[in-house]
Structure formats: structure tokens, C-alpha cells
mmCIF file of C-alpha atoms and ligand atoms in Angstrom:
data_model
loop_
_atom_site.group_PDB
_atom_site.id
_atom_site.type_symbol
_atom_site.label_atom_id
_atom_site.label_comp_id
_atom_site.label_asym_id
_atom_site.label_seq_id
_atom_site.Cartn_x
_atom_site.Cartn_y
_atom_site.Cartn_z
ATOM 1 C CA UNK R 16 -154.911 -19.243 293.477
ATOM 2 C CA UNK R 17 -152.331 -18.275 290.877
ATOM 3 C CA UNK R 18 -149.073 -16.999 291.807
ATOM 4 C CA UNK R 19 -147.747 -14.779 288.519
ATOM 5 C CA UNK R 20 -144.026 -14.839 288.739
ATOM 6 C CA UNK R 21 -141.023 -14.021 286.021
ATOM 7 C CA UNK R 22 -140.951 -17.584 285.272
ATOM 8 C CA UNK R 23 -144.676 -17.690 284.432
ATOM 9 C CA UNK R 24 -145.007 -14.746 282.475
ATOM 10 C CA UNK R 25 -141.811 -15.652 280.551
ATOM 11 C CA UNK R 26 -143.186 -19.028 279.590
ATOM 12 C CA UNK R 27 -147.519 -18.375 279.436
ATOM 13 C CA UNK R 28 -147.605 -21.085 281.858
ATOM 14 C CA UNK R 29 -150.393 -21.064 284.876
ATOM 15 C CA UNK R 30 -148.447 -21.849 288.203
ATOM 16 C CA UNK R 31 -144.497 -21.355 288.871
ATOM 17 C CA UNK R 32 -143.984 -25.090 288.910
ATOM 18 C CA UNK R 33 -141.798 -27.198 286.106
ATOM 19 C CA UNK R 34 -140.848 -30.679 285.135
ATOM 20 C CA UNK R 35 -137.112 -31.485 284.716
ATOM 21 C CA UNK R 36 -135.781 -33.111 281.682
ATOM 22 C CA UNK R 37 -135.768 -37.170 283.153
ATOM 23 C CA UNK R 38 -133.908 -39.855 281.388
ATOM 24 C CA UNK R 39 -136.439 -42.954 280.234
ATOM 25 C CA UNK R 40 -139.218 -40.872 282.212
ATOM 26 C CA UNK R 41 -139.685 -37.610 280.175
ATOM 27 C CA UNK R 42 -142.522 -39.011 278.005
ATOM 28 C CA UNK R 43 -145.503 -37.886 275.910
ATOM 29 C CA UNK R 44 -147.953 -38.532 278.664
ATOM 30 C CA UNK R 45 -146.096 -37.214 281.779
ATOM 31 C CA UNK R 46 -145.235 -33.736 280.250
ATOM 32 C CA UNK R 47 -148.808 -33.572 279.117
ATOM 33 C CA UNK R 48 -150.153 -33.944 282.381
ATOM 34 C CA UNK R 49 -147.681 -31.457 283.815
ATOM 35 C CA UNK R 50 -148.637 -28.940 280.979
ATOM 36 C CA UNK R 51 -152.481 -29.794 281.289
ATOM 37 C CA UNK R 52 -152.298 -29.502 285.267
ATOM 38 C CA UNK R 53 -150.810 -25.673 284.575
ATOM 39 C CA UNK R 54 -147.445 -26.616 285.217
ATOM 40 C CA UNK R 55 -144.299 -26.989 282.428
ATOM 41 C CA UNK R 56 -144.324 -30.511 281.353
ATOM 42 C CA UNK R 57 -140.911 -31.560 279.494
ATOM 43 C CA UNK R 58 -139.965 -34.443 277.363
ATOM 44 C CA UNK R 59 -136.757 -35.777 277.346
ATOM 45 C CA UNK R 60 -134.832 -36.335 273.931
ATOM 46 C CA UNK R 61 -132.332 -38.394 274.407
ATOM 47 C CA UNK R 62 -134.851 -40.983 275.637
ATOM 48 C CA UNK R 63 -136.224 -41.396 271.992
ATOM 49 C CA UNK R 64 -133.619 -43.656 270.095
ATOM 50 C CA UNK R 65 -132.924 -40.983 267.245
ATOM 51 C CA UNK R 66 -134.689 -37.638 265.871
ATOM 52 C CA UNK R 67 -137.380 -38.780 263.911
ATOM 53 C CA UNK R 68 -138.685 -40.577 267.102
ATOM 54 C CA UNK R 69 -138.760 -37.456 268.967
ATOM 55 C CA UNK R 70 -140.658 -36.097 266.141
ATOM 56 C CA UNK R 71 -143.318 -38.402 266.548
ATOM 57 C CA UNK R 72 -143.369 -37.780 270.552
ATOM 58 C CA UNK R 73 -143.657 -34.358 269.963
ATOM 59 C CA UNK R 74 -146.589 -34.725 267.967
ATOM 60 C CA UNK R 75 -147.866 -37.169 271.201
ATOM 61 C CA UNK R 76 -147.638 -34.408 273.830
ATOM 62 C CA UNK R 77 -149.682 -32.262 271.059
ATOM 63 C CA UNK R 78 -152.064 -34.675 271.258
ATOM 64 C CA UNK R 79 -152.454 -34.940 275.098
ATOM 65 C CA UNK R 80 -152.372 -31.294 275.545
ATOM 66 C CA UNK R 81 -152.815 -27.695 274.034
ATOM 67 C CA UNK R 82 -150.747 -25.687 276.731
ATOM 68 C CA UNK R 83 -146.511 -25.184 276.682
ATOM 69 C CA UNK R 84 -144.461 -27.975 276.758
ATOM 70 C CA UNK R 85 -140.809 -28.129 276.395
ATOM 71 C CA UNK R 86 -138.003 -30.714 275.177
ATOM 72 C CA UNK R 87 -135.022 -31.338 277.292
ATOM 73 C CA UNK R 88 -131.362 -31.575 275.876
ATOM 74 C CA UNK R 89 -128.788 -33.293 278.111
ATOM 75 C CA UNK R 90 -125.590 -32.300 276.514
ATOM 76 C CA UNK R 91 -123.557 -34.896 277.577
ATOM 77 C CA UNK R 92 -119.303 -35.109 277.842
ATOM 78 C CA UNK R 93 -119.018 -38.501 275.610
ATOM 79 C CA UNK R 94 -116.741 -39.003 272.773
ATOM 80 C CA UNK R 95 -119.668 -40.715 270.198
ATOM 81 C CA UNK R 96 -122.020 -37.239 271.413
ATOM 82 C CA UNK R 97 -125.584 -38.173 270.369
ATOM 83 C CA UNK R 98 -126.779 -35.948 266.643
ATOM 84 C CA UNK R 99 -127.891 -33.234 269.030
ATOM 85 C CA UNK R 100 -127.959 -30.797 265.798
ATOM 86 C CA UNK R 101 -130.345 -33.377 264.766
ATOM 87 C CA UNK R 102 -132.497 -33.139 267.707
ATOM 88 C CA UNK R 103 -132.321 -29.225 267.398
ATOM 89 C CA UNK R 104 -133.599 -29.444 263.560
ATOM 90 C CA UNK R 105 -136.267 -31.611 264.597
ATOM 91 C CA UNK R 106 -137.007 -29.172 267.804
ATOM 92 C CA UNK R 107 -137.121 -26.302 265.467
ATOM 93 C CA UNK R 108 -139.094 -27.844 262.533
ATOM 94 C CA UNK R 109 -141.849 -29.506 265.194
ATOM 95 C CA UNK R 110 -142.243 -25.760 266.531
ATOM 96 C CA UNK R 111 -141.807 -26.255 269.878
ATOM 97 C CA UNK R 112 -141.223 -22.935 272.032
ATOM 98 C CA UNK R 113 -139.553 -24.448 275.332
ATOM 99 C CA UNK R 114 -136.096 -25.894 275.609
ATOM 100 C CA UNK R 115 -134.586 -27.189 278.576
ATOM 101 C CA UNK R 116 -130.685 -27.280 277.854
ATOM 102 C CA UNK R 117 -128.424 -29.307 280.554
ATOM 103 C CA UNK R 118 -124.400 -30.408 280.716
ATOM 104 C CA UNK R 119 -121.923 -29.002 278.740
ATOM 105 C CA UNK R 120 -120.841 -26.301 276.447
ATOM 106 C CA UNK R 121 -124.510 -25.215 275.661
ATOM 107 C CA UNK R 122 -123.175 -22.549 273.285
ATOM 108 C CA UNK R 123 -123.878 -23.591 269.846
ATOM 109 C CA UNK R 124 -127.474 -25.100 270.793
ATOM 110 C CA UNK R 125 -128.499 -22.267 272.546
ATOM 111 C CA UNK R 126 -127.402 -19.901 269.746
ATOM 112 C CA UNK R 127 -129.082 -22.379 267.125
ATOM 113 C CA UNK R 128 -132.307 -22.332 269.510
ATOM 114 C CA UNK R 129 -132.385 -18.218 270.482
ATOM 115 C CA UNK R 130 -132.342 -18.140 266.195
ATOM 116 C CA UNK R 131 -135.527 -19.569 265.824
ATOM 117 C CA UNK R 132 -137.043 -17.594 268.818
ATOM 118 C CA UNK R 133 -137.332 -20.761 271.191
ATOM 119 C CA UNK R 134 -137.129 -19.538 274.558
ATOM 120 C CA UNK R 135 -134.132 -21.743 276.327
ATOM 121 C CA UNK R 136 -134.413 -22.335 280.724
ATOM 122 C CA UNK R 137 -130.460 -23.568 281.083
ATOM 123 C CA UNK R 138 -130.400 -25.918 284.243
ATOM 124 C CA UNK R 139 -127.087 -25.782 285.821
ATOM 125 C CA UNK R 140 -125.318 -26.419 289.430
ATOM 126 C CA UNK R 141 -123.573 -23.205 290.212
ATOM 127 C CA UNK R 142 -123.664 -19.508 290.782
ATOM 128 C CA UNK R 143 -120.614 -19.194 287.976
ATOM 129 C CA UNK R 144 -122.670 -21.123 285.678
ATOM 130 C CA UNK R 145 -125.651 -20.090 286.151
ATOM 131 C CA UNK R 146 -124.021 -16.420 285.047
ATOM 132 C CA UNK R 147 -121.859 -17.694 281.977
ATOM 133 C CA UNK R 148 -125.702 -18.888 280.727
ATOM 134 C CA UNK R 149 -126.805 -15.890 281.218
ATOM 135 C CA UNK R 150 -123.890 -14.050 279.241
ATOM 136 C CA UNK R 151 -124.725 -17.138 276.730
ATOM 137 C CA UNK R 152 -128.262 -15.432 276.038
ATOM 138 C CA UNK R 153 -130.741 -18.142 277.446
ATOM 139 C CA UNK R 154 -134.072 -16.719 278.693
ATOM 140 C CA UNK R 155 -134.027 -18.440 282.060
ATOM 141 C CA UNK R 156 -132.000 -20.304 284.244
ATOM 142 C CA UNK R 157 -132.752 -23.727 286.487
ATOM 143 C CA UNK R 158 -130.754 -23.691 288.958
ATOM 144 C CA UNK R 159 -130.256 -27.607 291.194
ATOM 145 C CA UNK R 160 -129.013 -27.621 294.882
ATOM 146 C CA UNK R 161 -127.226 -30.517 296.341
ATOM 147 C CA UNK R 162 -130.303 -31.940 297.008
ATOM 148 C CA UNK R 163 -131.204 -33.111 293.844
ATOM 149 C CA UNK R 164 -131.368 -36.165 291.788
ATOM 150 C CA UNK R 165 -128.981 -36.587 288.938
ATOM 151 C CA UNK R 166 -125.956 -34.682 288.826
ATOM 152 C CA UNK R 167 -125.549 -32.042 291.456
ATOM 153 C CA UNK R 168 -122.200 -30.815 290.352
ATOM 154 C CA UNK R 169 -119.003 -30.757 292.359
ATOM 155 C CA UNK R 170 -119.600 -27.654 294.957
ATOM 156 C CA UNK R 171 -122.210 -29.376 297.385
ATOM 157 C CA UNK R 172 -124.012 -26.152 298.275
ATOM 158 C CA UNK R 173 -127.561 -27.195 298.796
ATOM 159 C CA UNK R 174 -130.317 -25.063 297.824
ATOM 160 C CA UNK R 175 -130.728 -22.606 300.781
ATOM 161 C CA UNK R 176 -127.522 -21.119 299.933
ATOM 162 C CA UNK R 177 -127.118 -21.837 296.654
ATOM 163 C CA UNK R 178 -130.767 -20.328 295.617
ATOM 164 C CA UNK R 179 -130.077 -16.542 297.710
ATOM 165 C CA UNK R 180 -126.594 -16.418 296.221
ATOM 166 C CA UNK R 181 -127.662 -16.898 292.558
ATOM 167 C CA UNK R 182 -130.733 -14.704 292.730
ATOM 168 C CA UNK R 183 -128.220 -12.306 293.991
ATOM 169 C CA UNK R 184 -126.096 -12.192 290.680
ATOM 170 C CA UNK R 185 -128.314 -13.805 288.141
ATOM 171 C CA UNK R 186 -130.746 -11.477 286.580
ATOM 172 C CA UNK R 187 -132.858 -13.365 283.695
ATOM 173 C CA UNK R 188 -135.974 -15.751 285.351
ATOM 174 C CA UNK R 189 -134.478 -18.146 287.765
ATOM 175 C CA UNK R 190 -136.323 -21.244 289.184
ATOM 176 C CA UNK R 191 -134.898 -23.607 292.344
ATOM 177 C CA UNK R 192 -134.387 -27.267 291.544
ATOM 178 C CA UNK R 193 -133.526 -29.929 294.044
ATOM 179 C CA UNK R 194 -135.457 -31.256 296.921
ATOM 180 C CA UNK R 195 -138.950 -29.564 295.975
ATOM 181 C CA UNK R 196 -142.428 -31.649 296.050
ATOM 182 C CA UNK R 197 -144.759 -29.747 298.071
ATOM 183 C CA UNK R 198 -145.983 -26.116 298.747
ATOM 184 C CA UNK R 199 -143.466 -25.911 301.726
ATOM 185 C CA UNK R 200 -140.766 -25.820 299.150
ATOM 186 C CA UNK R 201 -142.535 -23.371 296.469
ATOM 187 C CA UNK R 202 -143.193 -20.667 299.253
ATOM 188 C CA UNK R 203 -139.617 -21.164 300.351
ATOM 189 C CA UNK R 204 -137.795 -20.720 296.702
ATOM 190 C CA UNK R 205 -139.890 -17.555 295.949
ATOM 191 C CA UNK R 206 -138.474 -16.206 299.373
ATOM 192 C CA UNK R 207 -135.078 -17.351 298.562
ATOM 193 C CA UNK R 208 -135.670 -14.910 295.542
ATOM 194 C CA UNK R 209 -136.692 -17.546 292.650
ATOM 195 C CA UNK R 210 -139.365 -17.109 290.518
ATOM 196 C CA UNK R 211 -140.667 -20.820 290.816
ATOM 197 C CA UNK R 212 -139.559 -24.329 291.347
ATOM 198 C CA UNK R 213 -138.099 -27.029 289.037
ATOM 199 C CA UNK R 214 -138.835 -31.363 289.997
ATOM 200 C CA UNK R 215 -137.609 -34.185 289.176
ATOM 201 C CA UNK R 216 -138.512 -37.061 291.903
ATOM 202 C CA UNK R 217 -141.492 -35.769 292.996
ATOM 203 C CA UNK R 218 -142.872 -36.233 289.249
ATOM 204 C CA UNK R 219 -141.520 -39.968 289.228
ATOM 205 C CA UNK R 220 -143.797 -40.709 292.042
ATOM 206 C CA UNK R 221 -147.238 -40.017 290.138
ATOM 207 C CA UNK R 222 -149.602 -41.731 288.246
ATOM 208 C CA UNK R 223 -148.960 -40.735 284.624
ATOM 209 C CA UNK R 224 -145.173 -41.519 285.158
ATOM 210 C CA UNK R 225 -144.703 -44.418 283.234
ATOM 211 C CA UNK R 226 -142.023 -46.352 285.486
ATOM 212 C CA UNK R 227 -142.983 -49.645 287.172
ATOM 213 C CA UNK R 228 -144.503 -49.539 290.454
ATOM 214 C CA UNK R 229 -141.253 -51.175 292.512
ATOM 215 C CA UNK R 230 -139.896 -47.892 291.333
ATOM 216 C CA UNK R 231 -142.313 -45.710 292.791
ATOM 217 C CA UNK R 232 -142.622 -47.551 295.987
ATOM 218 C CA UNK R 233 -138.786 -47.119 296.288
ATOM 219 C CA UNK R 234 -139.126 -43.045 296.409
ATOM 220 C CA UNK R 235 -142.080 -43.624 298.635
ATOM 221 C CA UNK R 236 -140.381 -45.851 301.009
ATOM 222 C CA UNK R 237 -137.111 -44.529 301.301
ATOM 223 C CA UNK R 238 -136.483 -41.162 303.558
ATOM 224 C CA UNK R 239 -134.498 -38.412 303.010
ATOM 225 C CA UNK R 240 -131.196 -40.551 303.522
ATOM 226 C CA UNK R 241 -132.352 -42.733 300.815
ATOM 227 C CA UNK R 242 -130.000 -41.757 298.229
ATOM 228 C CA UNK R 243 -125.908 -41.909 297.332
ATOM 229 C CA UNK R 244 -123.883 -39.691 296.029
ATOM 230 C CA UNK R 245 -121.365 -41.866 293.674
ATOM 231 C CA UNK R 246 -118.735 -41.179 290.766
ATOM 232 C CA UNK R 247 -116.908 -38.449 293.202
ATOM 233 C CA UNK R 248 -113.720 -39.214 291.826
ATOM 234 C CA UNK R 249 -114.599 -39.468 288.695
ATOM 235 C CA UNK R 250 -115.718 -35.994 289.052
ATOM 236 C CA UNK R 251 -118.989 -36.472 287.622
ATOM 237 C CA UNK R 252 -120.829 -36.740 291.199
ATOM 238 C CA UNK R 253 -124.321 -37.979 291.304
ATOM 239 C CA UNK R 254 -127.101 -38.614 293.511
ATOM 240 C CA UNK R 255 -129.342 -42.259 293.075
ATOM 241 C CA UNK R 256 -131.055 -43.925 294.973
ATOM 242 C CA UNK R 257 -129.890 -46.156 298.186
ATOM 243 C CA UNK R 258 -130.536 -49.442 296.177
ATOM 244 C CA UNK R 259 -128.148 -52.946 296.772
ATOM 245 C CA UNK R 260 -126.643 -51.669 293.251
ATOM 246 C CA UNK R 261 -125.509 -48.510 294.474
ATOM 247 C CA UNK R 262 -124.438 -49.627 297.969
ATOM 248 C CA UNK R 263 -122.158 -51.758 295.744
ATOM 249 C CA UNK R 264 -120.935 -49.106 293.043
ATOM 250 C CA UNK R 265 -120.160 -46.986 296.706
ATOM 251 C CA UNK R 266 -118.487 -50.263 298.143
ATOM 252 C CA UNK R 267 -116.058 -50.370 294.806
ATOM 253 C CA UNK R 268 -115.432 -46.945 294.605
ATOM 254 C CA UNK R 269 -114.277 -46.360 297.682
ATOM 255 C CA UNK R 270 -111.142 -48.612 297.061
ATOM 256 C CA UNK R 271 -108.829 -45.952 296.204
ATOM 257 C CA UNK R 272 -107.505 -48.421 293.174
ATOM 258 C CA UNK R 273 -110.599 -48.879 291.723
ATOM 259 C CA UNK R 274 -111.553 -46.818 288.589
ATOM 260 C CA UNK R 275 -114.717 -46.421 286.194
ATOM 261 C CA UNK R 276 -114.328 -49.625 284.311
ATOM 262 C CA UNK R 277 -115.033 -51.964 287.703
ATOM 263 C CA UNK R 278 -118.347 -50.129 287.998
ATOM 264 C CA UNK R 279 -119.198 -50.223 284.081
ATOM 265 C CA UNK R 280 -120.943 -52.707 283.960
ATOM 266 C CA UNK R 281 -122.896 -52.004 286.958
ATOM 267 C CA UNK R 282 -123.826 -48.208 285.932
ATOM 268 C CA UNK R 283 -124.743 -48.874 282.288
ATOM 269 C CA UNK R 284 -127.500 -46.460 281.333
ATOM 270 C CA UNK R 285 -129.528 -49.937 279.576
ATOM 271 C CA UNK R 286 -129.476 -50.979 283.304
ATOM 272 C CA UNK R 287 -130.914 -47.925 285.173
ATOM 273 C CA UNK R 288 -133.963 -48.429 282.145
ATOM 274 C CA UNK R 289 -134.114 -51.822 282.773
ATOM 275 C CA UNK R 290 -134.646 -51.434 286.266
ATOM 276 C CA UNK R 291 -137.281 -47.829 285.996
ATOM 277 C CA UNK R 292 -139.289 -50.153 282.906
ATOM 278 C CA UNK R 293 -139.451 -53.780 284.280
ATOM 279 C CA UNK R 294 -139.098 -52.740 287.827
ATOM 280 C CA UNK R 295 -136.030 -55.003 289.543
ATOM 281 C CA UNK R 296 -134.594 -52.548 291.130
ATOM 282 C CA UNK R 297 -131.823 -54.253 291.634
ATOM 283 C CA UNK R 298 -130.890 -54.054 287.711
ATOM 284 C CA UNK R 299 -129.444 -50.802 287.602
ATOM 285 C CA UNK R 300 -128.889 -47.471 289.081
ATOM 286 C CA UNK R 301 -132.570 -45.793 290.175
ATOM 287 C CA UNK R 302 -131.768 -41.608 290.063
ATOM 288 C CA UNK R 303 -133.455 -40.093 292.970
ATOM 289 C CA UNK R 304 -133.457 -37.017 294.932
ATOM 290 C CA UNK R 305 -133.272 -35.963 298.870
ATOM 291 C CA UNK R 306 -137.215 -34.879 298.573
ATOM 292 C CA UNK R 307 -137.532 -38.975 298.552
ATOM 293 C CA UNK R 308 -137.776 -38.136 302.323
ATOM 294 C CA UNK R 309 -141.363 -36.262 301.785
ATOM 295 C CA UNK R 310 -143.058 -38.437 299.346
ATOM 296 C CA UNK R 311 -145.492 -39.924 300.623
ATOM 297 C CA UNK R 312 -148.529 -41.318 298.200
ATOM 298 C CA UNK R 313 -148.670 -41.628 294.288
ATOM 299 C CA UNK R 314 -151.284 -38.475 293.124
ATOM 300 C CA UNK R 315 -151.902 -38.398 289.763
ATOM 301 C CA UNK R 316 -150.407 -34.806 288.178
ATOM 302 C CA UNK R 317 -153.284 -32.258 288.570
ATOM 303 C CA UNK R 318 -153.979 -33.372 292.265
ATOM 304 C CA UNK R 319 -150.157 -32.696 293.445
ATOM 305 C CA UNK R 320 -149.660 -29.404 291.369
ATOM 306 C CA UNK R 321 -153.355 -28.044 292.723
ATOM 307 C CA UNK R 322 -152.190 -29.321 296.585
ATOM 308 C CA UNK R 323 -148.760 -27.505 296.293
ATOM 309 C CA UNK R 324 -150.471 -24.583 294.908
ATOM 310 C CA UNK R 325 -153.238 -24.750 297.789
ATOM 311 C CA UNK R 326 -150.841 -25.429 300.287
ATOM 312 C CA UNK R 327 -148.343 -22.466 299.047
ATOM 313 C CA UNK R 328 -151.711 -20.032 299.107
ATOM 314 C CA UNK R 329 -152.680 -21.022 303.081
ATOM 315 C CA UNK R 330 -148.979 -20.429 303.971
ATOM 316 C CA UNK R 331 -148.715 -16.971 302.114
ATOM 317 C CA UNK R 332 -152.171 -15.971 302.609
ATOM 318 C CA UNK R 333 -152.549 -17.019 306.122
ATOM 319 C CA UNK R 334 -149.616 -18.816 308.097
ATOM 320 C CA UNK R 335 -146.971 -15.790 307.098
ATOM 321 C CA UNK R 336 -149.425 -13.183 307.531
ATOM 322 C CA UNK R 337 -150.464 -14.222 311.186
ATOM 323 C CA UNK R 338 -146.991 -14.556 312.148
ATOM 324 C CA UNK R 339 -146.337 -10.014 311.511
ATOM 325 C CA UNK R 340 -146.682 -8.624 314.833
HETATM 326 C C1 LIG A 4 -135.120 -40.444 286.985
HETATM 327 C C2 LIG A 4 -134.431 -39.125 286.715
HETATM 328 C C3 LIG A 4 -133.765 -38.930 285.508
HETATM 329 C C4 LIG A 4 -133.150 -37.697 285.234
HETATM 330 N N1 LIG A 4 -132.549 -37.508 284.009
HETATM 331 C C5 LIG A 4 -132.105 -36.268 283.674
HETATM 332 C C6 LIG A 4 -131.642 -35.996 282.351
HETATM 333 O O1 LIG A 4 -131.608 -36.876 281.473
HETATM 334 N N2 LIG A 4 -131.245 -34.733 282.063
HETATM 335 C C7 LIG A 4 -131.292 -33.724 282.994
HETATM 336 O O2 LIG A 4 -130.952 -32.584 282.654
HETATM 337 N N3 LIG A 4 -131.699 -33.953 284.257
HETATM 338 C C8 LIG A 4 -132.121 -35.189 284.609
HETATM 339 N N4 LIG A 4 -132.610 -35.413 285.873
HETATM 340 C C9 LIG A 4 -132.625 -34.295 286.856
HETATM 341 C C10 LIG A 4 -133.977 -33.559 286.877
HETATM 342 O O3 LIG A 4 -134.280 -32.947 285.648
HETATM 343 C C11 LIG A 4 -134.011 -32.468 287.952
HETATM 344 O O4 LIG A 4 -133.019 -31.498 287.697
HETATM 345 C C12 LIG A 4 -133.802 -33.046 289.343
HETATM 346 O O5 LIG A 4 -134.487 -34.250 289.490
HETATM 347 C C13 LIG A 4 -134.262 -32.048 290.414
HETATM 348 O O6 LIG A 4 -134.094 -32.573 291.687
HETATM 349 P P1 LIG A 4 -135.273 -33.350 292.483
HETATM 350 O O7 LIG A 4 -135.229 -34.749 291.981
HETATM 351 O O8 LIG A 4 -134.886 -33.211 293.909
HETATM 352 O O9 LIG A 4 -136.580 -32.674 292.156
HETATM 353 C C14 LIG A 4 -133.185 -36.650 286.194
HETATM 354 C C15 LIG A 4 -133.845 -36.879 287.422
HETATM 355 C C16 LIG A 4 -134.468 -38.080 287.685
HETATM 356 C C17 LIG A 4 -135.187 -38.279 288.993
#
């Protein structure tokens, strides 16, 4: 079954379902098996060291597959900002179609990006943002829960109020994000009014993810209170997994005297690679999402987008129906 949504006819993709921007896991292969399994896959561009290398990876997911893709841009708060005009050139010169903005001030990108007719999904953490987007011009929005892995923002409003209350207001595509992996979730988000889902963790725990396997046992063996939230008071709040190094960054933290530098060292983006790449998990921070609690095998791409499809067509088609008096 197919399930044509907004989201789908917006982007000429097959099923509602897409592949969030991941830090040292948005790679050539990954996004191609996304894309090839009818999904969006999405590379990541900040996890090539510099433009020309994302160049190059573009070309890679061309190789793997002939259906969309799209590159995500984490617009991070630093002080040295990466040469993200850099990574828009290249973006616009490789012809990609898809962009995946996230973080902050999106502005100039998106105006840079809407110039060269590249449809932009903006993934953000709140009603109000989700609307100043909108005013911004992008073509969709993405729009993460509490749930999620990453950065959830500061509200904590998980998804099954946050969803309703933004397909209330927002009127451009939307698609849910946070805490989706199976066909449970997809059946829910279209009733909570979005036009598809958006994941993260799920897509760490498959075969073409290329993350060591202590990595992917860790989402398969924790549940769904396998995760922290940390950096509260820095006010940039975000959810890893329950690992010894995060039961420590939480341990520090919670001294009221403590500040960012006695958990630099421990929270050092290097690290969290280390640890996804060479698989001690105890090297670094591991992101990770709620939906931890139902993963439960590694599927390779095509099988888990054609079993949440499947399973979102026997509870529309059959389940829902029986259940009308
Ligand atoms: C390992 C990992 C790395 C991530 N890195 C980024 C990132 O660099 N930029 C970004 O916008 N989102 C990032 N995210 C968030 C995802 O794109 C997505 O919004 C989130 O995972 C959705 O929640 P879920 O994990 O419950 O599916 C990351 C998530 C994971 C699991």
C-alpha cells in the first residue's frame, strides 16, 4: 500500500516516512537505502570535514540511488560557525532538491536555498517556531516532540500534544518527529493531523547504518527509560542515551556550582564519534531517542519501511475500520 499525503506529493517520494539529519550517521549509504526503500533518505553535512567532502558524498548517494535525497544543515549557536554558505554553494551547485534545515536563525539559508528552487522541510521543537518557519518561506516543517533524540527544545511537550496543536496553526506540509519506528506511530501522526513521520533512532538501529554494533545493541537493549535529558541549565536540553558517561555528565550537573566546562571534556562531539565509530560506548555521549523502548531487532532499511507501511495498512484498513459501530 501507498499512503499519498502532503508530505509525499511535496517531495515525489513513495511512503510518508523520512530520515532525520544524524550527526556521524547521515552517510552516503544510509540515505540511499532510505531513498531506495521509498522513504527520504538524508545526509548530514556537517559530518563531512569541509564542502568539497560533501561534494563527493553527494555524488555517493547518486551512486547508491536514483530517487530524492536530501542534505541536512544543523545551524548551530557557536562562535567559529562552520562555512555553512559553503555548504549551501556546494548544495546548490551538486543540484540537490531536498534540504533539511535545523537550529538557529535559518533565515539567510533558507532564502539562499528557496532561490535556487530547493524545497527546504525546517525541523524545529515548537508550535511558535514551527510558524516563524513558515512566515520564513520553507516548504515544510518537521516538527520533534519531547520524545526525541537530540535536542528537544526547552517546552517538554511530547508529541501527542505538540503534533494536534501545530497542525492546528501550521499550514505548509508538516511531519511528526520523536518517538516513531513502527506503523503504530505513522497511523497515529496522520491522525494527530501530520502528513507523515520523521526518525532518527529507529534508523540507527539498521543494517546500512554504519555505527558499530555495541551501538546498536545499546538502542536495542535499553527501554523506553533508556535515555537522559542533560545540559538543562545550560538551556540547550538534550536527550542521549542512559550510558555510564551520561549518568556522570547528569551526576555533575546536578551540582548547582557546576557549569559547562566540568562536563567539556566529557561531551566533546570527537567523543560521541568515537564511541558511534569504534563502539566503547563508554567514550562519549550516544544520542538516542524514547522509541529506544520499541526497538527490537536490526532490519536492514527496505524491510522496516515495508513493515511500518504493512503494519500502518492492517490498522487503517482493518483494525480502525472494525472498531465503527
Ligand atoms: C545519533 C543521532 C544524531 C543526530 N544528529 C542530528 C543533527 O546533527 N542534526 C539534527 O538536526 N538532528 C539530529 N538528530 C535528531 C534527528 O534528526 C531526529 O530529529 C530525531 O532523532 C527524531 O527523534 P527519534 O530519534 O525519536 O526518531 C540526531 C539524532 C540521532 C539519533
Amino acid at each position: 500500500m501507498a499512503l499519498k499525503t502532503r508530505f509525499t506529493e511535496l517531495l515525489g517520494i513513495e511512503h510518508p516516512i523520512m530520515m532525520g539529519g544524524m550527526m556521524w550517521v547521515g552517510r552516503a549509504p544510509l540515505a540511499a537505502a532510505v531513498s531506495n526503500a521509498g522513504g527520504l533518505g538524508v545526509i548530514t553535512a556537517l559530518t563531512q570535514p569541509n564542502p568539497e567532502a560533501l561534494r563527493l558524498e553527494i555524488e555517493r548517494v547518486r551512486s547508491l540511488t536514483s530517487k530524492p535525497f536530501g542534505v541536512n544543515i544543523t545551524l548551530l549557536p557557536v562562535v567559529e560557525a562552520p562555512p555553512y554558505a559553503e555548504f549551501c554553494r556546494v548544495i546548490i551547485e551538486s543540484g540537490v532538491t531536498i534540504v533539511e534545515t535545523a537550529g538557529h536563525k535559518p533565515q539567510e539559508y533558507v532564502d539562499l536555498l528557496k532561490k535556487h528552487g530547493i524545497k527546504v522541510v525546517h525541523k524545529c521543537t515548537s508550535v511558535r517556531h514551527a510558524l516563524s518557519a513558515e512566515r520564513m518561506g520553507v516548504d515544510a516543517i518537521s516538527i520533534d516532540g519531547f520524545e526525541c533524540a537530540g535536542h528537544p527544545g526547552e517546552d517538554d511537550v511530547p508529541g501527542l500534544v505538540l503534533i494536534p496543536a501545530a497542525a492546528d496553526k501550521v499550514k505548509i506540509p508538516m511531519i511528526a518527529s520523536g518517538g516513531f519506528g513502527d506503523g503504530r506511530g505513522l497511523v497515529a501522526a496522520l491522525a494527530l493531523g501530520a502528513d507523515g513521520i520523521n526518525m532518527g533512532t529507529r534508523f540507527c538501529a539498521t543494517r546500512e547504518a554504519e555505527i558499530h554494533d555495541n551501538i546498536k545493541q545499546v538502542y536495542l537493549q535499553n527501554d523506553e527509560r533508556g535515555t537522559h535529558i542533560i545540559f538543562r541549565k545550560l538551556h540547550n536540553t538534550a536527550r542521549v542515551a542512559k550510558t555510564g558517561v551520561s549518568d556522570k555528565v547528569v551526576e555533575i550537573l546536578n551540582d548547582p556550582a557546576s557549569t559547562f566546562a566540568d562536563v567539556a571534556s566529557l561531551v566533546r562531539g570527537a567523543k560521541g564519534r568515537e564511541a558511534l565509530e569504534n563502539g566503547d560506548v563508554e567514550a562519549g555521549l550516544v544520542w538516542a531517542g524514547q522509541i529506544q523502548g520499541l526497538i527490537h531487532d536490526i532490519p536492514s532499511c527496505a524491510e522496516l519501511i515495508g513493515r511500518i507501511m504493512s503494519e500502518a495498512e492492517q490498522i487503517i484498513t482493518s483494525k480502525l475500520p472494525s472498531l465503527v459501530a
